[in-house]
Amino acid sequence: MTFEPQQRLETNAMRGSLNDHARAVAASLSTEAISPRLLAGAIQVIEAVALLLIGGLSWLVSSQGMATLGWGEAMLVIAAPAIAILGIRWIGGYAVAALRNYLPILSRILIGWGLTIAIVAAGSFFFELETDGRRAWLGIMFLLGAAFFILERVTVSALVERWTKAGRLERRAVIVGGGELAAELLTALGDPTSTDVRICGLFDDRSGDRSPEEVAGVPKLGTVSELVEFARLARIDLLIVTLPMSAESRVLQLLKQLWVLPVDIRISALGNKLRFTPRSYSYLGPVPLIDLFDRPIAGWNSLLKRAFDIVFATLALILLSPVMLITAILIRLGSPGPVLFRQKRYGFNNEVIDVLKFRSMYHHMRDPSAKIAVTKGDPRVTPIGRFIRRTSIDELPQLVNVLRGDLSLVGPRPHAVNAHTENRLWDQVVDGYFARHKVKPGVTGWAQINGWRGEVDTPEKIRRRVEFDLQYIERWSVPFDLYILMMTPFSLINAENAY
C-alpha cells in the first residue's frame, strides 16, 4: 500500500507518534478552558442589559411611572447602552488584559459613560423631546451606571485573575519553526501576561544549532508531523508560523499538513520587508501577523449554532417520538437483540465518539466497526432494517447525540473509524480528508441533500462527499443550516444508494 506524504503524516499522528514530553505538556493544560472571545462577548451582553435596566429604572425613579415614557425617551434609553458599549470596544475595554487589570481602563470607561450621557442629553434637546422637567433621570442614570461599572469591573477582574491562574482563560498557541526567528517573536511579545495567549511550545523539523531544544524559555516539543496530534490533545487555538515569506515552498508544505486542524493559522510578519495593506494583518500584542486560516464556526457563532441545535433537536424529538417508538417496537418484534447500537465514529477534531442508531442488522451479524460496507440485498440487514436505512429513520437516535453535544444537527456526516473503499481507509483515499472534522459532524448535511448518501463503493463517491463537506464549512450560516434541514426530507425521496 502506498501513501502520499500528507497521508503518512496524518496516519502517523493518528497512531500516536507524539513524544512523552509533548503528551505531558498537553495533559497539564486545563480541560475547562474559557474562550477569551466568548468572555468578552458575554461581558458586553451583561453590560448592555444592565445599562438598559438602569436607564429604565432611572426614568421610573425620576418620574411618575413608566407610563410617562414616550417613544423618543425610550429610544434614548436604548441608545445609551449601545453608545457606551461601542465606546468601550473602541478603547479596548474588552481585551483580557483590560478585564484582568481594571484600574487603567476604568477611568476611561467612566469618562466615556459621562460622554454617553451628554450625547443622550444633546439628543433630547436636538429632537425637542418633552420630558416635563424630569431631566433628573439623566443624572440618576449616570450615577447608577458609574456605580455599576465600578462594581462590575472589580468583580470581573477578580474572576479573570482566578481563571488565568487556573489556566482556564487563555488562547493556546504554538510556534511552528524555531531558531532566531522564534526567539525574535518571543522577545517582541514580551511579558506573557500582557496578552491572553499562552505559548505552549515550539515544533520544528530542524535540530541542532538551527533549532535548539529551548528558545527564550519555551521548549521544543517535537516535529511538525507531531504537532497535528498535539494540537488536538491540547486543544490549541492558534498556530504561529515563523518561517520567512521567502521560504515559499516550505510554508506551502507546512500549510498542507496543518490546515486540517480547527485552529487559526498565522504567519509572523515581524521583520518582514514585504508590506501588505493594514487590513491584511492582525496583531498579537505588538507583533503583526498575516492571517491565513481562521477556525470555522468559532466564538459567538459556535454558541448560536449550539442554541440552534438544542432548540430544533428538542422539537424534532418531540414530533418524531411516535415514529421512533413504533420503529423500536418493530425492531424488537422483527429479530432478537437490542433496539439501539453504538458505533465508533470520528467527531469534532478527530475525537472518536459513540454514535447511536436503530439496529438495522441481525444482532449476530452486526458490524460495529463498519469494516464491511452494506450493499444492495445485504443478508445481514433485517427486513425492517432495509426500510429504516432507506428512509434514514435509523439515524433518528442521533438527535440524542445532538443534545449531548457530540453531534450537530447539520454538518459533515460522522464516518466510522474503519470506513474504507477498495481496501483503503478514506483518509488514504482523499488528501486532506481530516479537514472535514474542523466542525462537529451532523445528523444531516450539505453532501446528503445533494445526493451523496448511502453506499460508498468507489473513491469518487467519498471524494465528492468530502468536497461538499468542505463547501459547507466555508459557507456555514444559520440560514444555510435551516435550508439544509428543510431540504433533508425531500432528499430522502432519492434512496437509490441507500441500502
mmCIF file of N, CA, C and O in Angstrom, residues 176-219:
data_model
loop_
_atom_site.group_PDB
_atom_site.id
_atom_site.type_symbol
_atom_site.label_atom_id
_atom_site.label_comp_id
_atom_site.label_asym_id
_atom_site.label_seq_id
_atom_site.Cartn_x
_atom_site.Cartn_y
_atom_site.Cartn_z
ATOM 1 N N VAL A 176 5.374 27.401 15.050
ATOM 2 C CA VAL A 176 5.866 26.445 14.061
ATOM 3 C C VAL A 176 7.162 27.011 13.489
ATOM 4 O O VAL A 176 7.152 28.005 12.772
ATOM 5 N N GLY A 177 8.266 26.376 13.848
ATOM 6 C CA GLY A 177 9.579 26.892 13.487
ATOM 7 C C GLY A 177 10.340 27.249 14.749
ATOM 8 O O GLY A 177 9.748 27.459 15.809
ATOM 9 N N GLY A 178 11.654 27.307 14.651
ATOM 10 C CA GLY A 178 12.462 27.613 15.831
ATOM 11 C C GLY A 178 13.604 28.541 15.479
ATOM 12 O O GLY A 178 13.536 29.294 14.502
ATOM 13 N N GLY A 179 14.648 28.492 16.278
ATOM 14 C CA GLY A 179 15.834 29.280 15.995
ATOM 15 C C GLY A 179 15.645 30.760 16.225
ATOM 16 O O GLY A 179 14.858 31.198 17.078
ATOM 17 N N GLU A 180 16.357 31.569 15.436
ATOM 18 C CA GLU A 180 16.401 33.013 15.638
ATOM 19 C C GLU A 180 15.046 33.687 15.434
ATOM 20 O O GLU A 180 14.682 34.603 16.175
ATOM 21 N N LEU A 181 14.301 33.247 14.418
ATOM 22 C CA LEU A 181 13.004 33.889 14.155
ATOM 23 C C LEU A 181 12.032 33.672 15.311
ATOM 24 O O LEU A 181 11.287 34.585 15.692
ATOM 25 N N ALA A 182 12.026 32.466 15.881
ATOM 26 C CA ALA A 182 11.172 32.204 17.027
ATOM 27 C C ALA A 182 11.618 33.027 18.223
ATOM 28 O O ALA A 182 10.780 33.549 18.982
ATOM 29 N N ALA A 183 12.940 33.163 18.417
ATOM 30 C CA ALA A 183 13.466 33.964 19.530
ATOM 31 C C ALA A 183 13.062 35.422 19.391
ATOM 32 O O ALA A 183 12.682 36.077 20.373
ATOM 33 N N GLU A 184 13.131 35.957 18.180
ATOM 34 C CA GLU A 184 12.731 37.349 17.944
ATOM 35 C C GLU A 184 11.244 37.546 18.238
ATOM 36 O O GLU A 184 10.843 38.565 18.811
ATOM 37 N N LEU A 185 10.424 36.581 17.833
ATOM 38 C CA LEU A 185 8.987 36.670 18.093
ATOM 39 C C LEU A 185 8.702 36.671 19.581
ATOM 40 O O LEU A 185 7.933 37.515 20.085
ATOM 41 N N LEU A 186 9.310 35.760 20.319
ATOM 42 C CA LEU A 186 9.078 35.666 21.761
ATOM 43 C C LEU A 186 9.575 36.908 22.481
ATOM 44 O O LEU A 186 8.946 37.378 23.437
ATOM 45 N N THR A 187 10.689 37.461 22.029
ATOM 46 C CA THR A 187 11.212 38.694 22.631
ATOM 47 C C THR A 187 10.253 39.855 22.386
ATOM 48 O O THR A 187 9.989 40.662 23.285
ATOM 49 N N ALA A 188 9.717 39.935 21.148
ATOM 50 C CA ALA A 188 8.787 41.014 20.816
ATOM 51 C C ALA A 188 7.487 40.904 21.601
ATOM 52 O O ALA A 188 6.888 41.924 21.975
ATOM 53 N N LEU A 189 7.055 39.689 21.883
ATOM 54 C CA LEU A 189 5.820 39.505 22.659
ATOM 55 C C LEU A 189 5.979 40.001 24.085
ATOM 56 O O LEU A 189 5.023 40.475 24.695
ATOM 57 N N GLY A 190 7.196 39.880 24.641
ATOM 58 C CA GLY A 190 7.464 40.403 25.976
ATOM 59 C C GLY A 190 6.751 39.630 27.058
ATOM 60 O O GLY A 190 6.683 38.397 27.026
ATOM 61 N N ASP A 191 6.196 40.361 28.010
ATOM 62 C CA ASP A 191 5.542 39.769 29.174
ATOM 63 C C ASP A 191 4.365 38.901 28.740
ATOM 64 O O ASP A 191 3.425 39.396 28.105
ATOM 65 N N PRO A 192 4.377 37.600 29.063
ATOM 66 C CA PRO A 192 3.267 36.715 28.653
ATOM 67 C C PRO A 192 1.916 37.141 29.197
ATOM 68 O O PRO A 192 0.887 36.830 28.607
ATOM 69 N N THR A 193 1.902 37.862 30.324
ATOM 70 C CA THR A 193 0.627 38.274 30.920
ATOM 71 C C THR A 193 0.014 39.479 30.222
ATOM 72 O O THR A 193 -1.103 39.882 30.556
ATOM 73 N N SER A 194 0.740 40.073 29.253
ATOM 74 C CA SER A 194 0.215 41.251 28.562
ATOM 75 C C SER A 194 -0.826 40.882 27.504
ATOM 76 O O SER A 194 -1.518 41.750 26.986
ATOM 77 N N THR A 195 -0.922 39.613 27.149
ATOM 78 C CA THR A 195 -1.932 39.156 26.197
ATOM 79 C C THR A 195 -2.646 37.943 26.791
ATOM 80 O O THR A 195 -2.263 37.432 27.843
ATOM 81 N N ASP A 196 -3.668 37.499 26.094
ATOM 82 C CA ASP A 196 -4.400 36.316 26.547
ATOM 83 C C ASP A 196 -3.874 35.040 25.896
ATOM 84 O O ASP A 196 -4.499 33.988 26.002
ATOM 85 N N VAL A 197 -2.723 35.133 25.225
ATOM 86 C CA VAL A 197 -2.165 33.992 24.503
ATOM 87 C C VAL A 197 -1.090 33.308 25.333
ATOM 88 O O VAL A 197 -0.199 33.959 25.877
ATOM 89 N N ARG A 198 -1.190 31.984 25.411
ATOM 90 C CA ARG A 198 -0.174 31.185 26.090
ATOM 91 C C ARG A 198 0.588 30.367 25.052
ATOM 92 O O ARG A 198 -0.002 29.548 24.347
ATOM 93 N N ILE A 199 1.885 30.596 24.942
ATOM 94 C CA ILE A 199 2.725 29.843 24.021
ATOM 95 C C ILE A 199 3.071 28.515 24.684
ATOM 96 O O ILE A 199 3.824 28.475 25.660
ATOM 97 N N CYS A 200 2.515 27.431 24.166
ATOM 98 C CA CYS A 200 2.686 26.121 24.801
ATOM 99 C C CYS A 200 3.983 25.433 24.398
ATOM 100 O O CYS A 200 4.480 24.579 25.134
ATOM 101 N N GLY A 201 4.523 25.778 23.242
ATOM 102 C CA GLY A 201 5.746 25.127 22.815
ATOM 103 C C GLY A 201 6.074 25.429 21.371
ATOM 104 O O GLY A 201 5.357 26.163 20.679
ATOM 105 N N LEU A 202 7.204 24.860 20.931
ATOM 106 C CA LEU A 202 7.681 25.017 19.563
ATOM 107 C C LEU A 202 7.680 23.664 18.871
ATOM 108 O O LEU A 202 7.947 22.633 19.505
ATOM 109 N N PHE A 203 7.420 23.692 17.571
ATOM 110 C CA PHE A 203 7.507 22.471 16.759
ATOM 111 C C PHE A 203 8.315 22.798 15.510
ATOM 112 O O PHE A 203 8.009 23.764 14.790
ATOM 113 N N ASP A 204 9.352 22.002 15.276
ATOM 114 C CA ASP A 204 10.259 22.282 14.163
ATOM 115 C C ASP A 204 10.888 20.974 13.713
ATOM 116 O O ASP A 204 11.237 20.124 14.542
ATOM 117 N N ASP A 205 11.028 20.817 12.399
ATOM 118 C CA ASP A 205 11.658 19.613 11.864
ATOM 119 C C ASP A 205 13.177 19.674 11.941
ATOM 120 O O ASP A 205 13.845 18.646 11.794
ATOM 121 N N ARG A 206 13.714 20.866 12.152
ATOM 122 C CA ARG A 206 15.167 21.017 12.223
ATOM 123 C C ARG A 206 15.664 20.671 13.619
ATOM 124 O O ARG A 206 14.893 20.577 14.573
ATOM 125 N N SER A 207 16.970 20.509 13.739
ATOM 126 C CA SER A 207 17.575 20.182 15.032
ATOM 127 C C SER A 207 18.923 20.878 15.150
ATOM 128 O O SER A 207 19.350 21.592 14.230
ATOM 129 N N GLY A 208 19.582 20.680 16.292
ATOM 130 C CA GLY A 208 20.911 21.260 16.489
ATOM 131 C C GLY A 208 20.869 22.757 16.693
ATOM 132 O O GLY A 208 19.905 23.313 17.235
ATOM 133 N N ASP A 209 21.917 23.452 16.222
ATOM 134 C CA ASP A 209 22.028 24.897 16.410
ATOM 135 C C ASP A 209 20.934 25.665 15.676
ATOM 136 O O ASP A 209 20.549 26.756 16.095
ATOM 137 N N ARG A 210 20.434 25.106 14.579
ATOM 138 C CA ARG A 210 19.397 25.804 13.813
ATOM 139 C C ARG A 210 18.075 25.829 14.560
ATOM 140 O O ARG A 210 17.241 26.709 14.327
ATOM 141 N N SER A 211 17.875 24.857 15.428
ATOM 142 C CA SER A 211 16.625 24.792 16.197
ATOM 143 C C SER A 211 16.909 24.115 17.528
ATOM 144 O O SER A 211 16.717 22.903 17.666
ATOM 145 N N PRO A 212 17.354 24.881 18.523
ATOM 146 C CA PRO A 212 17.688 24.300 19.832
ATOM 147 C C PRO A 212 16.453 23.756 20.539
ATOM 148 O O PRO A 212 15.316 24.042 20.165
ATOM 149 N N GLU A 213 16.684 22.992 21.598
ATOM 150 C CA GLU A 213 15.604 22.355 22.331
ATOM 151 C C GLU A 213 14.779 23.333 23.156
ATOM 152 O O GLU A 213 13.703 22.991 23.629
ATOM 153 N N GLU A 214 15.266 24.550 23.331
ATOM 154 C CA GLU A 214 14.523 25.570 24.070
ATOM 155 C C GLU A 214 14.876 26.936 23.510
ATOM 156 O O GLU A 214 16.036 27.225 23.235
ATOM 157 N N VAL A 215 13.870 27.774 23.332
ATOM 158 C CA VAL A 215 14.064 29.126 22.813
ATOM 159 C C VAL A 215 13.362 30.099 23.746
ATOM 160 O O VAL A 215 12.142 30.018 23.923
ATOM 161 N N ALA A 216 14.142 30.994 24.358
ATOM 162 C CA ALA A 216 13.590 32.011 25.261
ATOM 163 C C ALA A 216 12.686 31.387 26.327
ATOM 164 O O ALA A 216 11.633 31.943 26.661
ATOM 165 N N GLY A 217 13.085 30.228 26.822
ATOM 166 C CA GLY A 217 12.326 29.566 27.875
ATOM 167 C C GLY A 217 11.173 28.712 27.399
ATOM 168 O O GLY A 217 10.502 28.074 28.209
ATOM 169 N N VAL A 218 10.915 28.681 26.087
ATOM 170 C CA VAL A 218 9.822 27.884 25.527
ATOM 171 C C VAL A 218 10.419 26.605 24.946
ATOM 172 O O VAL A 218 11.308 26.663 24.095
ATOM 173 N N PRO A 219 9.954 25.419 25.356
ATOM 174 C CA PRO A 219 10.555 24.162 24.902
ATOM 175 C C PRO A 219 10.105 23.767 23.504
ATOM 176 O O PRO A 219 8.996 24.094 23.072
#
